[in-house]
Tab-separated table of C-alpha atoms in Angstrom:
chain	number	residue	atom	x	y	z
A	11	MET	CA	-217.010	-32.851	89.047
A	12	PRO	CA	-215.423	-36.064	88.634
A	13	ARG	CA	-211.428	-34.059	88.875
A	14	ALA	CA	-212.886	-32.214	92.274
A	15	VAL	CA	-213.612	-35.085	94.232
A	16	ASP	CA	-210.465	-36.860	93.111
A	17	ARG	CA	-208.701	-34.109	94.641
A	18	ASP	CA	-210.178	-34.089	98.135
A	19	GLU	CA	-209.906	-37.626	98.120
A	20	ARG	CA	-206.340	-37.147	97.626
A	21	LEU	CA	-205.846	-34.710	99.674
A	22	ASP	CA	-207.753	-36.684	102.209
A	23	LEU	CA	-205.286	-39.754	101.777
A	24	ILE	CA	-202.667	-37.540	102.155
A	25	SER	CA	-203.695	-35.857	105.281
A	26	ASP	CA	-204.610	-39.451	106.883
A	27	ALA	CA	-201.152	-40.763	105.867
A	28	VAL	CA	-199.366	-37.576	107.932
A	29	ALA	CA	-201.705	-38.258	110.661
A	30	SER	CA	-200.520	-42.358	110.700
A	31	VAL	CA	-196.742	-41.369	110.715
A	32	ALA	CA	-197.275	-38.266	113.046
A	33	SER	CA	-198.639	-40.753	115.339
A	34	GLN	CA	-196.747	-43.742	114.998
A	35	ARG	CA	-193.747	-42.084	115.104
A	36	GLY	CA	-194.244	-38.470	115.378
A	37	PHE	CA	-193.657	-35.429	113.735
A	38	ASP	CA	-190.259	-35.227	113.092
A	39	GLN	CA	-190.662	-38.274	110.865
A	40	VAL	CA	-193.477	-36.556	108.893
A	41	THR	CA	-191.514	-35.832	105.560
A	42	ILE	CA	-192.825	-35.853	102.025
A	43	ARG	CA	-191.009	-39.444	101.536
A	44	ALA	CA	-192.460	-41.000	104.516
A	45	VAL	CA	-196.316	-39.765	103.650
A	46	ALA	CA	-195.471	-41.096	100.256
A	47	GLU	CA	-194.614	-44.464	100.967
A	48	HIS	CA	-197.230	-44.855	103.999
A	49	ALA	CA	-200.321	-43.423	101.715
A	50	GLY	CA	-199.053	-46.160	99.086
A	51	ALA	CA	-198.274	-43.423	96.591
A	52	SER	CA	-195.418	-42.110	94.833
A	53	THR	CA	-193.573	-38.900	96.369
A	54	SER	CA	-194.838	-36.882	93.047
A	55	VAL	CA	-198.502	-37.586	93.920
A	56	VAL	CA	-197.625	-35.288	97.251
A	57	THR	CA	-195.471	-32.597	95.712
A	58	HIS	CA	-198.592	-32.178	93.016
A	59	TYR	CA	-200.223	-30.322	95.812
A	60	VAL	CA	-197.655	-29.410	98.518
A	61	ALA	CA	-194.193	-27.986	97.391
A	62	SER	CA	-192.763	-28.275	100.646
A	63	ARG	CA	-192.377	-30.363	103.834
A	64	ASP	CA	-194.299	-26.915	106.119
A	65	GLU	CA	-196.556	-26.645	103.307
A	66	LEU	CA	-197.322	-30.542	104.155
A	67	LEU	CA	-197.922	-30.032	107.465
A	68	ARG	CA	-199.604	-26.997	107.439
A	69	LEU	CA	-202.066	-28.506	104.714
A	70	ALA	CA	-202.711	-31.991	106.760
A	71	VAL	CA	-203.362	-30.483	110.245
A	72	ARG	CA	-205.508	-28.061	108.538
A	73	ARG	CA	-207.862	-31.219	107.240
A	74	LEU	CA	-207.157	-33.124	110.544
A	75	VAL	CA	-208.584	-30.103	112.620
A	76	ALA	CA	-211.399	-28.926	110.588
A	77	ARG	CA	-212.698	-32.715	110.748
A	78	ARG	CA	-212.352	-32.595	114.477
A	79	ARG	CA	-213.824	-28.643	114.491
A	80	ALA	CA	-217.111	-30.292	112.601
A	81	ASP	CA	-217.243	-32.545	115.054
A	82	VAL	CA	-217.506	-30.714	118.328
A	83	THR	CA	-219.940	-28.046	116.749
A	84	ARG	CA	-222.253	-31.030	116.038
A	85	VAL	CA	-221.945	-32.271	119.688
A	86	VAL	CA	-222.693	-28.312	120.701
A	87	ASP	CA	-225.637	-28.063	118.349
A	88	VAL	CA	-226.813	-30.801	119.548
A	89	ALA	CA	-226.586	-30.606	123.635
A	90	ASP	CA	-227.348	-26.555	123.336
A	91	ASP	CA	-231.023	-25.753	123.035
A	92	GLY	CA	-230.259	-22.300	123.483
A	93	GLY	CA	-232.241	-21.650	127.309
A	94	ALA	CA	-230.323	-21.158	130.198
A	95	ALA	CA	-229.524	-24.383	130.863
A	96	GLY	CA	-228.312	-25.142	127.271
A	97	GLY	CA	-224.440	-23.264	127.715
A	98	ALA	CA	-223.523	-25.944	130.623
A	99	ALA	CA	-225.395	-28.831	128.993
A	100	ALA	CA	-222.966	-27.793	125.859
A	101	LEU	CA	-220.079	-27.690	128.215
A	102	ARG	CA	-220.646	-31.065	129.479
A	103	ALA	CA	-220.956	-32.651	126.093
A	104	VAL	CA	-217.761	-31.244	124.889
A	105	ALA	CA	-215.913	-32.210	127.541
A	106	GLU	CA	-217.392	-35.426	127.358
A	107	TRP	CA	-216.734	-35.928	123.886
A	108	ALA	CA	-213.044	-34.764	123.543
A	109	VAL	CA	-212.426	-37.564	126.272
A	110	LEU	CA	-214.958	-40.789	125.368
A	111	GLY	CA	-216.015	-39.907	122.484
A	112	ALA	CA	-213.339	-38.792	120.268
A	113	PRO	CA	-211.449	-42.233	118.855
A	114	GLU	CA	-207.776	-42.888	120.763
A	115	PRO	CA	-205.902	-42.223	117.298
A	116	ASP	CA	-207.137	-38.425	117.522
A	117	HIS	CA	-205.737	-38.485	120.922
A	118	ARG	CA	-202.649	-40.142	119.707
A	119	LEU	CA	-202.344	-37.357	117.236
A	120	TRP	CA	-203.284	-34.637	119.464
A	121	LEU	CA	-199.936	-35.790	121.631
A	122	ALA	CA	-197.797	-35.912	119.123
A	123	LEU	CA	-198.752	-32.324	117.826
A	124	VAL	CA	-198.597	-30.723	121.165
A	125	THR	CA	-195.067	-32.716	121.003
A	126	GLY	CA	-194.452	-31.849	117.652
A	127	ALA	CA	-195.448	-28.053	118.390
A	128	GLN	CA	-192.235	-27.617	120.644
A	129	ARG	CA	-190.195	-27.541	117.745
A	130	ASP	CA	-191.880	-26.639	114.595
A	131	ALA	CA	-193.071	-23.209	113.950
A	132	VAL	CA	-195.899	-24.335	111.418
A	133	LEU	CA	-197.345	-26.975	114.288
A	134	ARG	CA	-197.181	-24.445	116.911
A	135	ASP	CA	-199.309	-21.971	114.715
A	136	GLU	CA	-202.016	-24.320	113.885
A	137	LEU	CA	-202.474	-25.740	117.249
A	138	ASP	CA	-202.911	-22.220	118.384
A	139	ALA	CA	-205.111	-21.455	115.881
A	140	PHE	CA	-207.412	-24.526	116.892
A	141	ASN	CA	-206.962	-23.217	120.944
A	142	ASP	CA	-208.346	-20.059	119.814
A	143	TRP	CA	-211.023	-21.281	118.475
A	144	TRP	CA	-211.736	-23.835	121.262
A	145	ASP	CA	-211.302	-21.417	124.172
A	146	GLY	CA	-213.481	-19.471	122.332
A	147	LEU	CA	-216.093	-22.104	121.956
A	148	LEU	CA	-215.808	-22.796	125.786
A	149	ARG	CA	-215.629	-19.059	126.692
A	150	ASP	CA	-219.302	-18.013	125.088
A	151	LEU	CA	-220.866	-21.338	126.543
A	152	ALA	CA	-219.587	-20.572	129.830
A	153	ARG	CA	-220.664	-17.123	129.959
A	154	ARG	CA	-224.165	-18.233	129.394
A	155	THR	CA	-223.508	-20.422	132.929
A	156	THR	CA	-222.110	-17.245	134.572
A	157	ALA	CA	-221.591	-13.019	134.734
A	158	ASP	CA	-218.471	-13.772	136.773
A	159	PRO	CA	-215.468	-12.852	134.179
A	160	ASP	CA	-212.930	-14.882	136.570
A	161	GLU	CA	-215.158	-17.523	137.194
A	162	VAL	CA	-215.489	-17.660	133.076
A	163	GLY	CA	-211.671	-17.638	132.720
A	164	ARG	CA	-211.453	-20.218	135.723
A	165	MET	CA	-213.762	-22.397	134.362
A	166	VAL	CA	-212.250	-22.368	130.685
A	167	ASP	CA	-208.931	-23.450	132.195
A	168	ALA	CA	-210.336	-26.008	134.264
A	169	ILE	CA	-212.078	-27.803	131.543
A	170	ASP	CA	-208.709	-27.394	129.279
A	171	VAL	CA	-207.044	-29.335	132.276
A	172	ILE	CA	-209.677	-31.680	132.944
A	173	VAL	CA	-209.702	-32.687	129.146
A	174	ASP	CA	-206.037	-32.452	128.379
A	175	GLY	CA	-205.625	-34.550	132.074
A	176	LEU	CA	-207.675	-36.909	130.945
A	177	ILE	CA	-206.209	-37.456	127.323
A	178	VAL	CA	-202.713	-37.834	128.830
A	179	THR	CA	-203.251	-39.859	131.777
A	180	GLY	CA	-203.358	-42.540	129.204
A	181	PHE	CA	-200.296	-42.103	127.627
A	182	ASP	CA	-198.672	-41.770	131.341
A	183	ALA	CA	-200.386	-44.877	132.301
A	184	GLY	CA	-199.039	-47.092	128.855
A	185	ARG	CA	-203.077	-47.312	128.071
A	186	ALA	CA	-205.810	-45.796	127.620
A	187	TRP	CA	-208.112	-45.780	131.307
A	188	SER	CA	-211.598	-47.696	130.806
A	189	SER	CA	-214.501	-45.553	129.617
A	190	ARG	CA	-215.990	-46.238	132.728
A	191	ARG	CA	-212.776	-45.383	134.582
A	192	ARG	CA	-212.506	-41.740	132.575
A	193	GLY	CA	-216.030	-41.419	133.197
A	194	ASP	CA	-216.083	-41.590	136.586
A	195	VAL	CA	-213.220	-38.581	137.202
A	196	LEU	CA	-214.428	-36.444	134.676
A	197	THR	CA	-217.799	-36.803	136.425
A	198	LEU	CA	-216.284	-35.672	139.663
A	199	LEU	CA	-214.024	-32.731	138.524
A	200	LEU	CA	-217.040	-31.716	136.404
A	201	ALA	CA	-219.022	-31.203	139.241
A	202	ALA	CA	-216.844	-28.734	140.826
A	203	LEU	CA	-216.979	-26.564	138.332
A	204	GLY	CA	-220.836	-26.706	138.906
A	205	LEU	CA	-221.202	-29.036	135.400
B	14	MET	CA	-163.112	-42.128	148.056
B	15	PRO	CA	-162.194	-39.660	144.923
B	16	ARG	CA	-162.870	-42.519	142.112
B	17	ALA	CA	-166.729	-42.825	143.593
B	18	VAL	CA	-167.315	-39.378	143.719
B	19	ASP	CA	-165.437	-38.923	140.127
B	20	ARG	CA	-168.117	-41.479	138.997
B	21	ASP	CA	-170.813	-40.304	140.354
B	22	GLU	CA	-170.374	-37.186	138.673
B	23	ARG	CA	-170.107	-38.560	135.597
B	24	LEU	CA	-173.141	-40.243	135.432
B	25	ASP	CA	-174.782	-37.016	136.652
B	26	LEU	CA	-173.625	-35.435	133.312
B	27	ILE	CA	-174.063	-38.093	131.342
B	28	SER	CA	-178.136	-38.225	132.943
B	29	ASP	CA	-178.431	-34.622	132.824
B	30	ALA	CA	-176.530	-34.868	128.876
B	31	VAL	CA	-179.400	-37.338	128.559
B	32	ALA	CA	-182.336	-35.412	129.554
B	33	SER	CA	-181.411	-32.119	127.810
B	34	VAL	CA	-181.237	-33.860	124.252
B	35	ALA	CA	-184.780	-35.762	125.286
B	36	SER	CA	-186.422	-32.564	126.838
B	37	GLN	CA	-184.990	-30.909	123.674
B	38	ARG	CA	-185.184	-33.076	120.556
B	39	GLY	CA	-187.390	-36.611	122.271
B	40	PHE	CA	-186.203	-39.198	122.889
B	41	ASP	CA	-185.702	-40.602	119.544
B	42	GLN	CA	-182.786	-38.066	119.311
B	43	VAL	CA	-180.785	-39.384	122.519
B	44	THR	CA	-178.086	-41.892	121.173
B	45	ILE	CA	-174.529	-42.415	122.570
B	46	ARG	CA	-173.340	-39.869	120.264
B	47	ALA	CA	-175.423	-37.046	120.984
B	48	VAL	CA	-174.944	-37.740	124.839
B	49	ALA	CA	-171.384	-37.493	124.819
B	50	GLU	CA	-171.660	-33.948	121.945
B	51	HIS	CA	-174.035	-32.118	124.749
B	52	ALA	CA	-171.751	-33.152	127.507
B	53	GLY	CA	-169.104	-32.277	125.677
B	54	ALA	CA	-166.869	-36.220	126.112
B	55	SER	CA	-166.280	-38.783	123.787
B	56	THR	CA	-168.377	-41.588	122.871
B	57	SER	CA	-166.024	-43.570	125.056
B	58	VAL	CA	-166.571	-41.524	127.951
B	59	VAL	CA	-170.112	-42.903	127.502
B	60	THR	CA	-169.728	-46.006	126.713
B	61	HIS	CA	-167.041	-46.747	129.310
B	62	TYR	CA	-170.660	-47.107	131.886
B	63	VAL	CA	-172.703	-48.185	129.194
B	64	ALA	CA	-172.628	-50.607	126.556
B	65	SER	CA	-175.332	-49.705	124.625
B	66	ARG	CA	-178.037	-46.969	124.126
B	67	ASP	CA	-180.788	-49.106	126.275
B	68	GLU	CA	-178.766	-48.885	128.876
B	69	LEU	CA	-178.113	-45.709	128.571
B	70	LEU	CA	-182.267	-44.889	128.906
B	71	ARG	CA	-182.388	-46.716	131.734
B	72	LEU	CA	-179.301	-45.261	133.523
B	73	ALA	CA	-180.412	-41.669	132.579
B	74	VAL	CA	-184.163	-42.263	133.231
B	75	ARG	CA	-183.481	-44.249	136.217
B	76	ARG	CA	-181.204	-41.306	137.668
B	77	LEU	CA	-183.462	-38.515	137.116
B	78	VAL	CA	-186.233	-39.961	138.460
B	79	ALA	CA	-184.937	-40.993	141.292
B	80	ARG	CA	-183.876	-37.919	141.891
B	81	ARG	CA	-187.992	-36.613	141.552
B	82	ARG	CA	-188.798	-39.327	143.979
B	83	ALA	CA	-186.234	-37.599	146.517
B	84	ASP	CA	-188.188	-34.263	145.889
B	85	VAL	CA	-191.276	-35.965	146.264
B	86	THR	CA	-190.586	-37.835	149.538
B	87	ARG	CA	-189.187	-34.470	151.109
B	88	VAL	CA	-192.434	-32.674	150.221
B	89	VAL	CA	-194.678	-35.263	151.819
B	90	ASP	CA	-192.570	-35.509	154.843
B	91	VAL	CA	-192.759	-31.928	155.699
B	92	ALA	CA	-196.538	-31.737	154.830
B	93	ASP	CA	-197.323	-34.645	156.862
B	94	ASP	CA	-197.377	-34.401	160.517
B	95	GLY	CA	-198.679	-37.940	161.153
B	96	GLY	CA	-202.180	-36.915	162.307
B	97	ALA	CA	-205.323	-37.476	160.516
B	98	ALA	CA	-205.151	-34.441	158.547
B	99	GLY	CA	-201.641	-35.217	157.685
B	100	GLY	CA	-202.918	-37.372	154.473
B	101	ALA	CA	-205.070	-34.693	153.049
B	102	ALA	CA	-202.030	-31.921	153.325
B	103	ALA	CA	-199.258	-34.397	151.714
B	104	LEU	CA	-201.472	-35.196	148.789
B	105	ARG	CA	-202.222	-31.416	147.995
B	106	ALA	CA	-198.596	-30.828	148.970
B	107	VAL	CA	-197.492	-33.314	146.308
B	108	ALA	CA	-200.073	-32.407	143.564
B	109	GLU	CA	-198.725	-28.832	144.598
B	110	TRP	CA	-195.311	-29.521	144.158
B	111	ALA	CA	-195.649	-31.282	140.674
B	112	VAL	CA	-197.444	-28.416	138.936
B	113	LEU	CA	-195.893	-25.611	140.915
B	114	GLY	CA	-192.782	-26.379	142.140
B	115	ALA	CA	-190.903	-28.925	140.438
B	116	PRO	CA	-188.647	-26.782	137.582
B	117	GLU	CA	-189.862	-26.094	134.247
B	118	PRO	CA	-187.438	-28.510	132.706
B	119	ASP	CA	-188.672	-31.648	134.288
B	120	HIS	CA	-192.266	-30.793	132.860
B	121	ARG	CA	-190.263	-30.980	129.924
B	122	LEU	CA	-188.509	-34.389	130.045
B	123	TRP	CA	-191.490	-35.809	131.214
B	124	LEU	CA	-193.927	-35.650	128.583
B	125	ALA	CA	-190.708	-36.538	126.027
B	126	LEU	CA	-190.803	-39.258	128.508
B	127	VAL	CA	-194.425	-40.249	128.232
B	128	THR	CA	-194.211	-39.731	124.276
B	129	GLY	CA	-190.826	-41.946	123.972
B	130	ALA	CA	-192.570	-44.555	126.071
B	131	GLN	CA	-195.291	-45.054	123.833
B	132	ARG	CA	-192.659	-46.440	121.484
B	133	ASP	CA	-189.352	-46.986	123.462
B	134	ALA	CA	-190.036	-50.939	125.425
B	135	VAL	CA	-187.048	-49.491	127.920
B	136	LEU	CA	-188.804	-45.753	128.504
B	137	ARG	CA	-191.778	-47.226	128.957
B	138	ASP	CA	-190.659	-50.290	131.831
B	139	GLU	CA	-188.982	-47.469	133.495
B	140	LEU	CA	-192.233	-44.850	133.175
B	141	ASP	CA	-194.213	-47.865	134.370
B	142	ALA	CA	-192.180	-48.406	137.278
B	143	PHE	CA	-192.370	-44.467	138.741
B	144	ASN	CA	-195.941	-44.623	137.965
B	145	ASP	CA	-196.336	-47.598	140.440
B	146	TRP	CA	-194.296	-45.672	143.188
B	147	TRP	CA	-195.988	-42.747	142.441
B	148	ASP	CA	-199.333	-43.941	142.565
B	149	GLY	CA	-198.769	-46.043	145.794
B	150	LEU	CA	-197.942	-43.347	147.760
B	151	LEU	CA	-200.966	-41.117	146.544
B	152	ARG	CA	-203.149	-44.299	147.428
B	153	ASP	CA	-201.298	-44.453	150.991
B	154	LEU	CA	-202.041	-41.353	151.820
B	155	ALA	CA	-205.509	-40.911	149.919
B	156	ARG	CA	-206.611	-43.840	152.132
B	157	ARG	CA	-205.687	-41.911	155.514
B	158	THR	CA	-208.604	-39.679	154.116
B	159	THR	CA	-210.919	-42.129	153.323
B	160	ALA	CA	-212.034	-45.717	154.151
B	161	ASP	CA	-213.931	-46.061	151.336
B	162	PRO	CA	-211.736	-47.748	148.585
B	163	ASP	CA	-213.656	-46.699	145.375
B	164	GLU	CA	-212.986	-43.058	146.537
B	165	VAL	CA	-209.848	-43.884	147.202
B	166	GLY	CA	-209.414	-45.015	143.755
B	167	ARG	CA	-211.125	-42.028	142.229
B	168	MET	CA	-209.368	-39.814	144.321
B	169	VAL	CA	-205.817	-40.865	143.233
B	170	ASP	CA	-207.003	-41.128	139.525
B	171	ALA	CA	-208.857	-37.455	140.014
B	172	ILE	CA	-205.231	-36.193	141.473
B	173	ASP	CA	-203.276	-37.850	138.057
B	174	VAL	CA	-205.560	-36.406	136.188
B	175	ILE	CA	-205.448	-32.239	137.599
B	176	VAL	CA	-200.911	-32.858	137.798
B	177	ASP	CA	-200.996	-34.217	134.343
B	178	GLY	CA	-203.307	-31.819	132.754
B	179	LEU	CA	-201.812	-28.727	134.692
B	180	ILE	CA	-198.512	-29.656	133.199
B	181	VAL	CA	-199.463	-30.280	129.858
B	182	THR	CA	-202.011	-27.796	129.296
B	183	GLY	CA	-198.897	-25.530	129.487
B	184	PHE	CA	-197.090	-27.521	126.544
B	185	ASP	CA	-200.463	-27.445	124.549
B	186	ALA	CA	-200.924	-23.479	124.881
B	187	GLY	CA	-197.228	-23.167	123.696
B	188	ARG	CA	-195.771	-21.403	126.919
B	189	ALA	CA	-196.726	-22.227	130.709
B	190	TRP	CA	-199.391	-20.781	132.301
B	191	SER	CA	-198.165	-18.630	135.441
B	192	SER	CA	-197.998	-19.589	138.508
B	193	ARG	CA	-201.283	-17.898	139.843
B	194	ARG	CA	-203.226	-19.306	137.139
B	195	ARG	CA	-202.090	-22.541	137.384
B	196	GLY	CA	-202.225	-22.436	141.284
B	197	ASP	CA	-206.288	-21.399	141.075
B	198	VAL	CA	-207.453	-24.023	138.622
B	199	LEU	CA	-205.446	-26.735	141.435
B	200	THR	CA	-207.388	-25.173	144.482
B	201	LEU	CA	-210.849	-25.442	142.377
B	202	LEU	CA	-210.207	-28.956	141.169
B	203	LEU	CA	-208.831	-30.196	144.698
B	204	ALA	CA	-211.317	-28.150	146.611
B	205	ALA	CA	-214.171	-31.302	144.761
B	206	LEU	CA	-211.974	-33.848	146.082
B	207	GLY	CA	-212.124	-32.293	149.646
B	208	LEU	CA	-208.354	-31.816	149.712
């Protein structure tokens, strides 16, 4: 199916160009023209797949997010043996992956997405959809560590704060902390949750 | 001294306009023209005080940061009785102030500053200067809670992660968590640090 492969490759190329422009200059600067230039293509290649800037953002963010969801799902599957301790092990593994395993450009893209979602409804919708999925995943795992629903809620909130905090401190400080430094803080704070 | 008062008021007006434009649209959109428009003044009012966009950013961010530093210093002074427990009480109070006490526009401005500092050397310098001061303050307080320098480092890092995380999760989620929700997570995670 050469045509299908070609289509998928082109959509990846476009999505990666959106990611690059957004990470480097912010989502405000993501336009069909800027993305085509970055991908080394004509704007008609981009407009062959998307009719508007909104469609471009939606398509690209969905594809980028889908990849990360697949990564997270794999991490959970490896860590979770299905037993009583599997929930805690998977929560720890997901937090470690997000903070230490995800590549630096992903962190940059996430910050651009959080910032951009303040003023763009398409980005807001896509970020909400990802967060719903992410929090649902964490909640299901947390429920296997405690029967108290309040404790489940606090655990999910705390993991979100720890992960978001460890990602954003790198940008706050101007460069990412070393893996060891992030790992030390992660271990310390996850211990507070019994993880 | 009416002229001095006038100057100070005008600089506050300009700084507040920079904060508004940056919070709403990002620092990329902060120009002398945009700031003048937002302040309801002519560009010559702005250029009377600053000769360039860089100077405008530097002046405004310094003034805005100086106000927050004064706030934090007051919070520390109230919480710290100078005794053995004063260091821990002040650390807790500073974290609570940053997460619960600072007004929402400050959180928005901070996110804009962290994002903008990725591509603007003036913002990077000003954020670095603030962070040096902030981390020095936390370190001095943390040293009064433990003699172990590694533990001091981890405590300061962890407070930075908790505070940054609790601020950014609100933007990640699309709206700020309730004070109670933030307070619960803050209490849980500070407890891990013995605070």
